[in-house]
Tab-separated table of C-alpha atoms in Angstrom:
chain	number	residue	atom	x	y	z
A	1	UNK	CA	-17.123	10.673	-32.386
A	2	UNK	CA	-20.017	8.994	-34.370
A	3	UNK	CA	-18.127	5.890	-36.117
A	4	UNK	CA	-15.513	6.030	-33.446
A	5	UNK	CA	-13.749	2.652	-32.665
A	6	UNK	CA	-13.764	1.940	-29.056
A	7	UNK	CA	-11.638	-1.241	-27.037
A	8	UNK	CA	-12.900	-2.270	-24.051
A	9	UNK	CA	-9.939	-3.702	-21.661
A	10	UNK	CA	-11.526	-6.121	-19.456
A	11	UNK	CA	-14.121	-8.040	-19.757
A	12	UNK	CA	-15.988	-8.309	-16.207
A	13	UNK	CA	-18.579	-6.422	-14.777
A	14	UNK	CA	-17.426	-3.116	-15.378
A	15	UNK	CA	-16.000	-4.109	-18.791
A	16	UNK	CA	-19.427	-5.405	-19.698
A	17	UNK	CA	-21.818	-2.243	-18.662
A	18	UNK	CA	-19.053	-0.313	-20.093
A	19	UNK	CA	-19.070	-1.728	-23.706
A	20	UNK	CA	-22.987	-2.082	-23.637
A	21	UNK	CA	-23.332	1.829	-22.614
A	22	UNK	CA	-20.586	2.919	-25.644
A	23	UNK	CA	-22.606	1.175	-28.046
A	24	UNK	CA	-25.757	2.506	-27.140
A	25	UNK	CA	-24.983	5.857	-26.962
A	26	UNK	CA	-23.406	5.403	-30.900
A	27	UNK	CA	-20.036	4.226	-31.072
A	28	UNK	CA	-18.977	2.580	-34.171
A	29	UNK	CA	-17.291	-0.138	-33.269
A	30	UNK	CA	-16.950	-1.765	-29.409
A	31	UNK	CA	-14.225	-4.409	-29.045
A	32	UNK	CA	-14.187	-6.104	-25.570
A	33	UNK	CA	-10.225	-7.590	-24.823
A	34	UNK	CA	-10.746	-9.985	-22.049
A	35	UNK	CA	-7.286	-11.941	-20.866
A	36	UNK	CA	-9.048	-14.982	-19.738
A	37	UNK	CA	-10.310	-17.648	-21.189
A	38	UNK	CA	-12.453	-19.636	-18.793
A	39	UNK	CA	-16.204	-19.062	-17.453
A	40	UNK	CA	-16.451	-15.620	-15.752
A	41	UNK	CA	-19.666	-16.958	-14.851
A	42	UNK	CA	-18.286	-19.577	-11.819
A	43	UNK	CA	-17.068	-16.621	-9.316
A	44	UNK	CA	-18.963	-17.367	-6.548
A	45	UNK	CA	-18.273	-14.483	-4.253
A	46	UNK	CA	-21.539	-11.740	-3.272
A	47	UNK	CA	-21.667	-8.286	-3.568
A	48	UNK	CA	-24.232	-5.696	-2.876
A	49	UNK	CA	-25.925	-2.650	-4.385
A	50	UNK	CA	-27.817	0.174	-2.567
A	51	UNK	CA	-31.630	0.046	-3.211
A	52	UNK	CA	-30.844	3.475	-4.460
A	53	UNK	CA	-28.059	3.297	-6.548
A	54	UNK	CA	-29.738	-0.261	-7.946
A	55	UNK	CA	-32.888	2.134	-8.815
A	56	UNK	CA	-30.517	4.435	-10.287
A	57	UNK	CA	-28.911	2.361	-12.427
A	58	UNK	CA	-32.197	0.377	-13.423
A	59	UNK	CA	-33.396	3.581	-14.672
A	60	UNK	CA	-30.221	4.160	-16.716
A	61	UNK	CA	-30.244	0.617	-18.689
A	62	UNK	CA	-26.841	-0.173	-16.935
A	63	UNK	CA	-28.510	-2.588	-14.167
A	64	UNK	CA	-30.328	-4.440	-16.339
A	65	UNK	CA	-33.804	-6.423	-15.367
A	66	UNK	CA	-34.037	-9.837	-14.255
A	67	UNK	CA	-30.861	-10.142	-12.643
A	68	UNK	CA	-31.406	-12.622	-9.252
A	69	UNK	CA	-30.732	-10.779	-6.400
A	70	UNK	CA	-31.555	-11.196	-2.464
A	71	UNK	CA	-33.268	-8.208	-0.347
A	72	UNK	CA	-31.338	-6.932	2.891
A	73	UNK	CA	-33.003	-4.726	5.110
A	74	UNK	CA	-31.237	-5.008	8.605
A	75	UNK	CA	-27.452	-4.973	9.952
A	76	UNK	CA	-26.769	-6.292	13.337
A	77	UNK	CA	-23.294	-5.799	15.059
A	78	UNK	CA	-22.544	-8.995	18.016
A	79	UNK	CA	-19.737	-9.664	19.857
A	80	UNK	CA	-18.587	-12.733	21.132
A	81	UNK	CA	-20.322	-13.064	24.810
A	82	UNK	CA	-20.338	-16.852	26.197
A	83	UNK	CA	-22.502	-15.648	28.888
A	84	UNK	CA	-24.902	-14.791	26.290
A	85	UNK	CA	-26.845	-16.813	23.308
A	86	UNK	CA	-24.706	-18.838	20.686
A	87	UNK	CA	-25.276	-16.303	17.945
A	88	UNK	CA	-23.280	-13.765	20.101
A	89	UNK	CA	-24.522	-10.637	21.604
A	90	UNK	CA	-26.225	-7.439	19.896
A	91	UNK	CA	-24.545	-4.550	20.505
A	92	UNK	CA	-26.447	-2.496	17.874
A	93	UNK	CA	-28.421	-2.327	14.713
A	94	UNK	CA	-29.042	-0.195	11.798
A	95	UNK	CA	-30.599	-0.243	8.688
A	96	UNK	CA	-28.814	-1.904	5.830
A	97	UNK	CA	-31.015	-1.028	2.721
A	98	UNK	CA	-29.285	-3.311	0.053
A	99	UNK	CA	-29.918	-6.252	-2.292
A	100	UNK	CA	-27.048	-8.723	-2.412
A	101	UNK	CA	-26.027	-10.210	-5.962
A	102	UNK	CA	-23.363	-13.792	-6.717
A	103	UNK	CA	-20.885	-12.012	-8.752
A	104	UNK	CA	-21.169	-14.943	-11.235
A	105	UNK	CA	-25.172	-14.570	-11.881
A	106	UNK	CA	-24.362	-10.429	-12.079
A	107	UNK	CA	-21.543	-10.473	-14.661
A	108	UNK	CA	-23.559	-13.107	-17.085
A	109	UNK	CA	-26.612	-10.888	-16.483
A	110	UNK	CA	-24.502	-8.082	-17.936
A	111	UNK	CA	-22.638	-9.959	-20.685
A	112	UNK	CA	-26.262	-11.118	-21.998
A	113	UNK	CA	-27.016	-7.632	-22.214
A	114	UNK	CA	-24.151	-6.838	-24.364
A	115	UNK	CA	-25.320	-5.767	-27.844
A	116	UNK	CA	-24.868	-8.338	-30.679
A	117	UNK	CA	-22.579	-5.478	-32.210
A	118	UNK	CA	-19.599	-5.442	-29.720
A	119	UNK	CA	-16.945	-8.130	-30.272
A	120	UNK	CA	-16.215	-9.723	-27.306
A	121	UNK	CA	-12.985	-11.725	-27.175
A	122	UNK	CA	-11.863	-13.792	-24.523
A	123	UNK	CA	-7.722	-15.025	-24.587
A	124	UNK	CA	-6.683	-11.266	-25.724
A	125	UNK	CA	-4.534	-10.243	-22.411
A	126	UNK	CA	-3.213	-6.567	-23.124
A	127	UNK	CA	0.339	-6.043	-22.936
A	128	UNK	CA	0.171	-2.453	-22.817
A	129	UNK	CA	-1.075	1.146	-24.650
A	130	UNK	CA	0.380	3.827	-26.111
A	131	UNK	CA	-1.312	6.762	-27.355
A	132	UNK	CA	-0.565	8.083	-30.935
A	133	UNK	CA	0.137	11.918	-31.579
A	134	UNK	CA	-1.432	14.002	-33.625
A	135	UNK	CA	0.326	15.426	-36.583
A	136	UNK	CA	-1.746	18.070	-37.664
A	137	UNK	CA	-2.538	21.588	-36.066
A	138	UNK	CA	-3.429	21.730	-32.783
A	139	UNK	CA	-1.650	18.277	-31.486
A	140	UNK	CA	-3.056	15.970	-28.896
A	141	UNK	CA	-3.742	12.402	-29.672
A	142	UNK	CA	-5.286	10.604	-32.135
A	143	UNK	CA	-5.701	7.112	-31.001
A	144	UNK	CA	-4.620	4.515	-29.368
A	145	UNK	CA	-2.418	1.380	-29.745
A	146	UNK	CA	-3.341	-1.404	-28.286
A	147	UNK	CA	-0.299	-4.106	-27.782
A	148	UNK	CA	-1.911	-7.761	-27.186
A	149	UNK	CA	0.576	-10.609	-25.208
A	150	UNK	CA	1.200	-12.474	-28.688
A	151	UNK	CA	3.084	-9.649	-29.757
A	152	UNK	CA	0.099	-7.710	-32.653
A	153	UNK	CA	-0.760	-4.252	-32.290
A	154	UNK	CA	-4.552	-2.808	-32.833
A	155	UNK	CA	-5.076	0.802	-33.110
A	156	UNK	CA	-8.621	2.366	-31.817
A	157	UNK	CA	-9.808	5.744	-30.979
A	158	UNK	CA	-10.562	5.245	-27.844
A	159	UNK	CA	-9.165	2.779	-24.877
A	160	UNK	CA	-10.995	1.923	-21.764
A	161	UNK	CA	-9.274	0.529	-18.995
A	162	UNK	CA	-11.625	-1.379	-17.076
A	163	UNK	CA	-8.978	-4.064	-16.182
A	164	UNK	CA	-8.946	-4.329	-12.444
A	165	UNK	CA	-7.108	-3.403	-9.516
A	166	UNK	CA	-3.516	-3.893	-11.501
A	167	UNK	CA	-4.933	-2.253	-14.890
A	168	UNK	CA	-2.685	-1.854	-17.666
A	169	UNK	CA	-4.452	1.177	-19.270
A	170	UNK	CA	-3.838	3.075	-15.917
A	171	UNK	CA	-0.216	2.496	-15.648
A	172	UNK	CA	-0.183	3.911	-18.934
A	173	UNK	CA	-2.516	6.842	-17.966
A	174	UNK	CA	-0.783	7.450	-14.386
A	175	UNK	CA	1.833	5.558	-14.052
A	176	UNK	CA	2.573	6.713	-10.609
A	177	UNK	CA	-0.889	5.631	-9.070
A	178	UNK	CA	0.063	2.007	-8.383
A	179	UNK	CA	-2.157	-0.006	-5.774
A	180	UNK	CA	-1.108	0.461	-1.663
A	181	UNK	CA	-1.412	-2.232	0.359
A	182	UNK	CA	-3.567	-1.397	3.554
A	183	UNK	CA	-2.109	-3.937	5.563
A	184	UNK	CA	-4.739	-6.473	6.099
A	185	UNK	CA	-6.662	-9.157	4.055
A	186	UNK	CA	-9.676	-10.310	3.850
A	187	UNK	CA	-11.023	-14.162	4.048
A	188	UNK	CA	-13.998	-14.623	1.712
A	189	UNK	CA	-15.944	-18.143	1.514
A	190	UNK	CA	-20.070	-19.123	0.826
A	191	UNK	CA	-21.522	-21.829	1.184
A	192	UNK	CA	-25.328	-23.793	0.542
A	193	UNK	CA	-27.790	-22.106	2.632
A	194	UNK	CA	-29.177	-24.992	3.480
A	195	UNK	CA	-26.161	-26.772	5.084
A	196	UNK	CA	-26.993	-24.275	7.777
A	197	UNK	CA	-30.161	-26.468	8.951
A	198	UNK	CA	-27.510	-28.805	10.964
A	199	UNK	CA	-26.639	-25.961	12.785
A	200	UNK	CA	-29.997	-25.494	14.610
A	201	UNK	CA	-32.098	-22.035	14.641
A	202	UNK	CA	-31.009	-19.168	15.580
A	203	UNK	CA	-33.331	-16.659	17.507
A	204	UNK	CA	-33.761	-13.325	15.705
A	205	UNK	CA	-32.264	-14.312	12.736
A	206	UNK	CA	-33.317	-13.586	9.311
A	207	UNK	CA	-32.466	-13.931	5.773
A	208	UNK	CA	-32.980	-10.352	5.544
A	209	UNK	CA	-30.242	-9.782	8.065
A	210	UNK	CA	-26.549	-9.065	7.815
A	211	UNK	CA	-24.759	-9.943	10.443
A	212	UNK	CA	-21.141	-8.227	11.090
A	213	UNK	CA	-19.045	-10.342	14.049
A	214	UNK	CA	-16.683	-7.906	15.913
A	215	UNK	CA	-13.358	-8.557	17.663
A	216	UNK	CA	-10.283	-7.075	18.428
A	217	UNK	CA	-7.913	-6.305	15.445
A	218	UNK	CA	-11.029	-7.038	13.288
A	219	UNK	CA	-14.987	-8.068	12.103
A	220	UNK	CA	-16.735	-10.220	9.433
A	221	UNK	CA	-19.973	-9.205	7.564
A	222	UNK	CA	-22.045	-12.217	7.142
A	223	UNK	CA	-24.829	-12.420	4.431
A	224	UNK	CA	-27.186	-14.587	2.275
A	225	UNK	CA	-26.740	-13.873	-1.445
A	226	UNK	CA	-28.411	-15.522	-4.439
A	227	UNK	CA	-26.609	-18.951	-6.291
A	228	UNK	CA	-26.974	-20.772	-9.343
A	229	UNK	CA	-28.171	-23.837	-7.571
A	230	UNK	CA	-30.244	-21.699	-4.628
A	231	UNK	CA	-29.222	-19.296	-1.573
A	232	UNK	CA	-26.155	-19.207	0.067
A	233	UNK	CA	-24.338	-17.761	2.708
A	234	UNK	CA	-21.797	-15.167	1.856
A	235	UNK	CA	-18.633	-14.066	3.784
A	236	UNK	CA	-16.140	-11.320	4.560
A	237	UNK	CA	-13.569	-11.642	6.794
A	238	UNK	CA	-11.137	-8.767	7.616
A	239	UNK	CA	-8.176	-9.581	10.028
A	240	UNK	CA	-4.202	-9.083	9.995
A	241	UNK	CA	-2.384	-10.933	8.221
A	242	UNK	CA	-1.055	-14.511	9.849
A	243	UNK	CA	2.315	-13.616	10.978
A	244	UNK	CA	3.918	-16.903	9.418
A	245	UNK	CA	5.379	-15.239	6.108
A	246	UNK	CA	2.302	-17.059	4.127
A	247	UNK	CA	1.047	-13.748	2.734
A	248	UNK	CA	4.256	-11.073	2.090
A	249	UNK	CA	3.945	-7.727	3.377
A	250	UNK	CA	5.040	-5.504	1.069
A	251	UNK	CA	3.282	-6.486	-1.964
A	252	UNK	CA	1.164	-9.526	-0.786
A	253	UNK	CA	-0.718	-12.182	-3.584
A	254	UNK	CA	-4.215	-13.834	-3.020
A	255	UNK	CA	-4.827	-17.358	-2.646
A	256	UNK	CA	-7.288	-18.420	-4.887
A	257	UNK	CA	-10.369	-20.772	-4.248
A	258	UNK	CA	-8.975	-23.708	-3.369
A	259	UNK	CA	-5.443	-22.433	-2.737
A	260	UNK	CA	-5.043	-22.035	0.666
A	261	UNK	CA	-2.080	-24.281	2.776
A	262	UNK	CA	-2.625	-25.705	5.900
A	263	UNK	CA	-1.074	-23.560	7.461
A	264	UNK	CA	-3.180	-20.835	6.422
A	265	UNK	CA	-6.513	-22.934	6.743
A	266	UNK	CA	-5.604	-23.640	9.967
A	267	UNK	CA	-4.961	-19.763	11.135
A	268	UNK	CA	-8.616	-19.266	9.994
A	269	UNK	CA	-9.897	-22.386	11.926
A	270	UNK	CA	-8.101	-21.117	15.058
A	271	UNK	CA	-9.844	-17.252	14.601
A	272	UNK	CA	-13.326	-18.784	14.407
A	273	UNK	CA	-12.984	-20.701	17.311
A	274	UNK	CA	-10.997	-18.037	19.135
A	275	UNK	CA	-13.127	-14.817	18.420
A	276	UNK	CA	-16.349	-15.792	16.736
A	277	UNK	CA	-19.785	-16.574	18.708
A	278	UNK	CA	-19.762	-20.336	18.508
A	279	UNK	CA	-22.945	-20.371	15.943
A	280	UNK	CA	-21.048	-18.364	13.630
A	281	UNK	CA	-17.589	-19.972	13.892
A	282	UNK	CA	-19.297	-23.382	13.141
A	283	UNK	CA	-21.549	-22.196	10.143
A	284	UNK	CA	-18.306	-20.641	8.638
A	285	UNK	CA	-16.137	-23.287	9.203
A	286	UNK	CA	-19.134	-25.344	6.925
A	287	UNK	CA	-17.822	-23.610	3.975
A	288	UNK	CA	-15.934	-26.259	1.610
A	289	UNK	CA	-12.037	-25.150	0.834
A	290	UNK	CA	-12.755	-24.681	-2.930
A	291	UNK	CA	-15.025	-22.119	-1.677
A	292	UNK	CA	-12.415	-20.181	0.918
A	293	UNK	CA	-9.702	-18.016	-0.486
A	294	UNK	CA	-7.671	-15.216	0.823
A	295	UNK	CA	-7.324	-11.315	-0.766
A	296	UNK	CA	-4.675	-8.755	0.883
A	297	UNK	CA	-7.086	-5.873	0.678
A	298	UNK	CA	-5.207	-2.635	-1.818
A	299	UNK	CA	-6.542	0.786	-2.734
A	300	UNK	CA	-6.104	2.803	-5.154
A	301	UNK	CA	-6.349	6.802	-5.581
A	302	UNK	CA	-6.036	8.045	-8.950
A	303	UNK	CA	-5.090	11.550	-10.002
A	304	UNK	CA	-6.889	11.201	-13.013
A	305	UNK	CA	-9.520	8.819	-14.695
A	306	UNK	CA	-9.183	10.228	-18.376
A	307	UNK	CA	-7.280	11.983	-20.522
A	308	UNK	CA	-6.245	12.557	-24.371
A	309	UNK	CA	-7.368	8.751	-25.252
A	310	UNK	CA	-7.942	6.956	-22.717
A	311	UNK	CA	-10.337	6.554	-19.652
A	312	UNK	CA	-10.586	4.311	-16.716
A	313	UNK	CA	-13.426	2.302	-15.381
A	314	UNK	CA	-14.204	0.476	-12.024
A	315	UNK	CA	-11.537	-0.408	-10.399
A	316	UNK	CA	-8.694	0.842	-13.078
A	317	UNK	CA	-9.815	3.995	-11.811
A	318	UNK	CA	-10.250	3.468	-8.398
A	319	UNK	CA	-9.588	0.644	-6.016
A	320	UNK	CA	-12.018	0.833	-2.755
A	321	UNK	CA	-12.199	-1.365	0.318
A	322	UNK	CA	-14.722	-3.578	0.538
A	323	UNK	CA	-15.973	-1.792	3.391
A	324	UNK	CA	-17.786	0.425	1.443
A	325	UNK	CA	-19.836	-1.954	-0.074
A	326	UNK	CA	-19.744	0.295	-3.603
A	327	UNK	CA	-17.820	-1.651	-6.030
A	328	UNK	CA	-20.365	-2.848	-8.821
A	329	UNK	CA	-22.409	0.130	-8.380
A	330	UNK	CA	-19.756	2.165	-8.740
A	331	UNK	CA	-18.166	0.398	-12.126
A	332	UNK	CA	-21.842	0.642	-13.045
A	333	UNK	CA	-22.423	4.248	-12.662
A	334	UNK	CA	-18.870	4.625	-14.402
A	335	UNK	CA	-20.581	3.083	-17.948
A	336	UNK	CA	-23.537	5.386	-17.263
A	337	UNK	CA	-21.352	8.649	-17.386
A	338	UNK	CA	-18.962	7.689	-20.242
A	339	UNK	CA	-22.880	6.907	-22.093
A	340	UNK	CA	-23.798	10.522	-21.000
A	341	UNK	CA	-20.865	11.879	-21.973
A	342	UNK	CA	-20.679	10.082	-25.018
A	343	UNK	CA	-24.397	11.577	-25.954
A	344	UNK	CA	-23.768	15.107	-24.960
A	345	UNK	CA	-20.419	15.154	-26.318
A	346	UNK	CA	-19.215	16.751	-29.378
A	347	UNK	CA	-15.630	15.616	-29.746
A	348	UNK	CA	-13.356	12.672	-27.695
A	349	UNK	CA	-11.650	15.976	-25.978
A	350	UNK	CA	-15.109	17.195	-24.261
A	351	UNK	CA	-16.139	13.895	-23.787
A	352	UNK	CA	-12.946	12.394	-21.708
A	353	UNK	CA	-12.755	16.037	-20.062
A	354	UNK	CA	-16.449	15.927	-17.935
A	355	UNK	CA	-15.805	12.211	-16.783
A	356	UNK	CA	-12.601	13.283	-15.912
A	357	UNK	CA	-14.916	16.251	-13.495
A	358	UNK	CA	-17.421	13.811	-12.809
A	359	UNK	CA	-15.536	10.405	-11.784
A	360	UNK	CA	-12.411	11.638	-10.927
A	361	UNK	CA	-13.778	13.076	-7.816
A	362	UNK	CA	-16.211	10.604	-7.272
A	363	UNK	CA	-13.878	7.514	-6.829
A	364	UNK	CA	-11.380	10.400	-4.593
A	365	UNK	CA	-14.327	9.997	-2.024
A	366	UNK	CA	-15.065	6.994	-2.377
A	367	UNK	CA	-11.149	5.415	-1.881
A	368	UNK	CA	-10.999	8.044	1.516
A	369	UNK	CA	-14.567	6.963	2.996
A	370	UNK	CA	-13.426	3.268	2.596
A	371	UNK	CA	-10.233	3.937	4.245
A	372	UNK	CA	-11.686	5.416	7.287
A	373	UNK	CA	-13.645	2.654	7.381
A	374	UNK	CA	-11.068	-0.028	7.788
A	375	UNK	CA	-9.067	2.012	9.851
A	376	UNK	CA	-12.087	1.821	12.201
A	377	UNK	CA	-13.260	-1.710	11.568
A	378	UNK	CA	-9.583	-3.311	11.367
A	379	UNK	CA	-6.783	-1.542	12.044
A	380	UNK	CA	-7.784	0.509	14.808
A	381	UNK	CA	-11.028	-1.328	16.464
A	382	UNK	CA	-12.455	-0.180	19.029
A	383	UNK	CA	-13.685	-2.269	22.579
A	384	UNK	CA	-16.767	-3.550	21.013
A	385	UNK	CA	-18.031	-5.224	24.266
A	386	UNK	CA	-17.905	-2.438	26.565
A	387	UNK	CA	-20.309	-0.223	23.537
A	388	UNK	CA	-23.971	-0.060	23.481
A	389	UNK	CA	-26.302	1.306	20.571
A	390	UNK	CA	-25.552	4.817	21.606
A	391	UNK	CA	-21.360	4.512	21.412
A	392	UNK	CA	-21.618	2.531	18.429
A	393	UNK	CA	-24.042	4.872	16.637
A	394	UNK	CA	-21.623	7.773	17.656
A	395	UNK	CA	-18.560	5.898	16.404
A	396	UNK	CA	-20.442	5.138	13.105
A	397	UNK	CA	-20.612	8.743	12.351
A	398	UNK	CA	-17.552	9.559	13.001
A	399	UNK	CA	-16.491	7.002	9.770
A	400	UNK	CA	-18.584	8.532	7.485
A	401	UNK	CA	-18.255	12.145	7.929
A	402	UNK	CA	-19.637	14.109	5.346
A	403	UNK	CA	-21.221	11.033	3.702
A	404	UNK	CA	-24.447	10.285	4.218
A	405	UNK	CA	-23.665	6.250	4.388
A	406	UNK	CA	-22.573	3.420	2.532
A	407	UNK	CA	-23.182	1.960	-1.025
A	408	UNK	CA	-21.738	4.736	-2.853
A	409	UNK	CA	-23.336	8.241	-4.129
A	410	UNK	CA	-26.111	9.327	-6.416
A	411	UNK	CA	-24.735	10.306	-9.719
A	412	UNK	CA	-26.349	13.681	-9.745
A	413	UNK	CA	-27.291	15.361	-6.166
């Protein structure tokens, strides 16, 4: 494999960690093929690693140093109760042992990382792969072709998919594992930390806190992440769909920041001040439309993650709720194995055969954990006003069942 050309589809987080791991671990040549053309950089929306995973990965070279990030320590469940403070009532809380990241400030923290060697080109949207057979003894394939939009084909020895949620290299890979709708969205929105001051204060509340606002048919996670121009407030927003026709059912689209109709802005406006304790329906309803957009939330279970030439990353491979909270660790802990692999490895066949063992089964328990968790938290909710600590700790539980919580799993046990 030494020498061994590699293309890199996708050029986000996962396509960045994944392209900076191959060329460490002594690929030849790393090309990154990245459809868009503007600044990565300006997503705005926050994610979160486990303190665990993040020391994992640190340790690895795939999380790399320096990267802003704000420290979570607590999770508190309320419920709307106007008999009760503005901020709602606690019904229980746990520990939430997390840092939060802006997607924007993580992906340029990974792109700087990128060696000077790999090419990374922005404007080359994949059309679609094709493996090429072998025509010597033994068979298999040799490479890959690589057909851009503008109509040129590149061969390589090796394609990663780390193209997203409707990944190219997958369909090529398993063309029957196509993204299922779950049946809900999510609302997502931040906005200026500071805008909150108008507000008042809010008695035991912290930056340090996530807060996760429960009603019937569903709940909102509520955190402060870092932002280019200081901290913000970061939020998720799981509920049914509006029943209006705005978002399709079968295969809805998202509405992007700054893309959502009046109709639709006004659905959310009537949820806040319908279900939400009035301190948090106001501080949402702060966020600025260019920041508020709309995602029908999809998952995806793959039957495999590699094979012959070609390998899948983040969420090409797998497609987990947001629930989970295991996304960039996740695509980050994919770059780690294929650099493992990649070291160990003696030939493409060995190498694409233990992160097939390794990932494969990983991102399997990863997409069922996830959907027991919505199905919980959104589809099936349960009467989060009658519950104390004890009930809700019980119901907890019962989501994770074998796994020991959120964030994702070490890499090795």
């Amino acid at each position: 494999m030494r020498g061994g050309t590699i293309a890199v589809v996708g050029g986000s987080i996962a396509g960045c960690a994944v392209a900076t791991a191959a060329a460490r671990a002594g690929a030849g040549e790393v090309v990154v093929l990245e459809r868009t053309r503007g600044r990565l950089q300006d997503r705005g929306v926050g994610l979160c690693v486990h303190d665990e995973r993040a020391a994992e990965l640190g340790a690895s070279g795939a999380l790399p140093a320096g990267i802003a990030a704000h420290r979570l320590e607590r999770r508190r469940w309320v419920v709307r109760d106007d008999a009760h403070a503005a901020g709602g009532r606690v019904t229980w809380e746990q520990p939430f042992p997390f840092h939060s990241y802006h997607w924007g400030l993580l992906w340029q923290g990974l792109r700087e990382s990128v060696p000077d060697s790999v090419v990374y080109r922005q404007g080359a949207a994949v059309a679609g792969v094709a493996e090429c057979g072998a025509t010597g003894v033994g068979g298999g394939a040799t490479g890959v072709e690589v057909r851009l939009a503008g109509g040129s084909v590149e061969r390589y020895d090796l394609v990663v998919g780390a193209d997203g949620y409707r990944s190219v290299v997958r369909a090529a890979l398993c063309p029957d594992s196509r993204p299922r709708y779950a049946g809900y969205v999510c609302w997502r929105g931040n906005l200026d930390a500071a805008r909150l001051a108008g507000l008042g204060s809010l008695a035991d509340s912290a930056p340090e806190t996530v807060t996760t606002v429960c009603f019937p048919g569903g709940s909102c996670v509520i955190y402060r992440i870092p932002g280019p121009d200081g901290p913000r407030l970061n939020w998720v927003l799981y509920a049914a769909p509006p029943r209006d026709g705005q978002l399709r059912r079968g295969d809805p689209t998202s509405f992007p920041p700054g893309g959502l109709t009046p109709e639709l802005a006004g659905h959310l406006a009537a949820l806040l001040d319908r279900e939400f304790p009035p301190y948090w329906g106001r501080a949402l309803a702060l966020t600025d439309p260019a920041d508020t957009f709309v995602q029908p939330i999809y998952d995806v279970e793959t039957a495999r993650v590699a094979a012959g030439r070609l390998l899948l990353a983040g969420d090409a491979a797998s497609v987990v709720r947001p629930h989970n909270t295991s996304g960039a660790a996740k695509a980050l802990q994919d770059a780690t194995a294929l650099a493992d692999g990649w070291r160990r490895g003696a030939s493409f066949e060995e190498l694409l055969r233990g992160y097939e063992e390794t990932r494969g089964a990983a991102g399997r328990e990863l997409v069922a954990l996830a959907r027991r968790l919505g199905r919980a938290q959104v589809e099936r909710t349960p009467a989060w006003a009658g519950m104390d600590g004890d009930a809700m700790a019980s119901w907890w539980r019962g989501q994770l069942g074998e796994a020991s919580g959120i964030g994702g799993r070490a890499m090795t046990p």
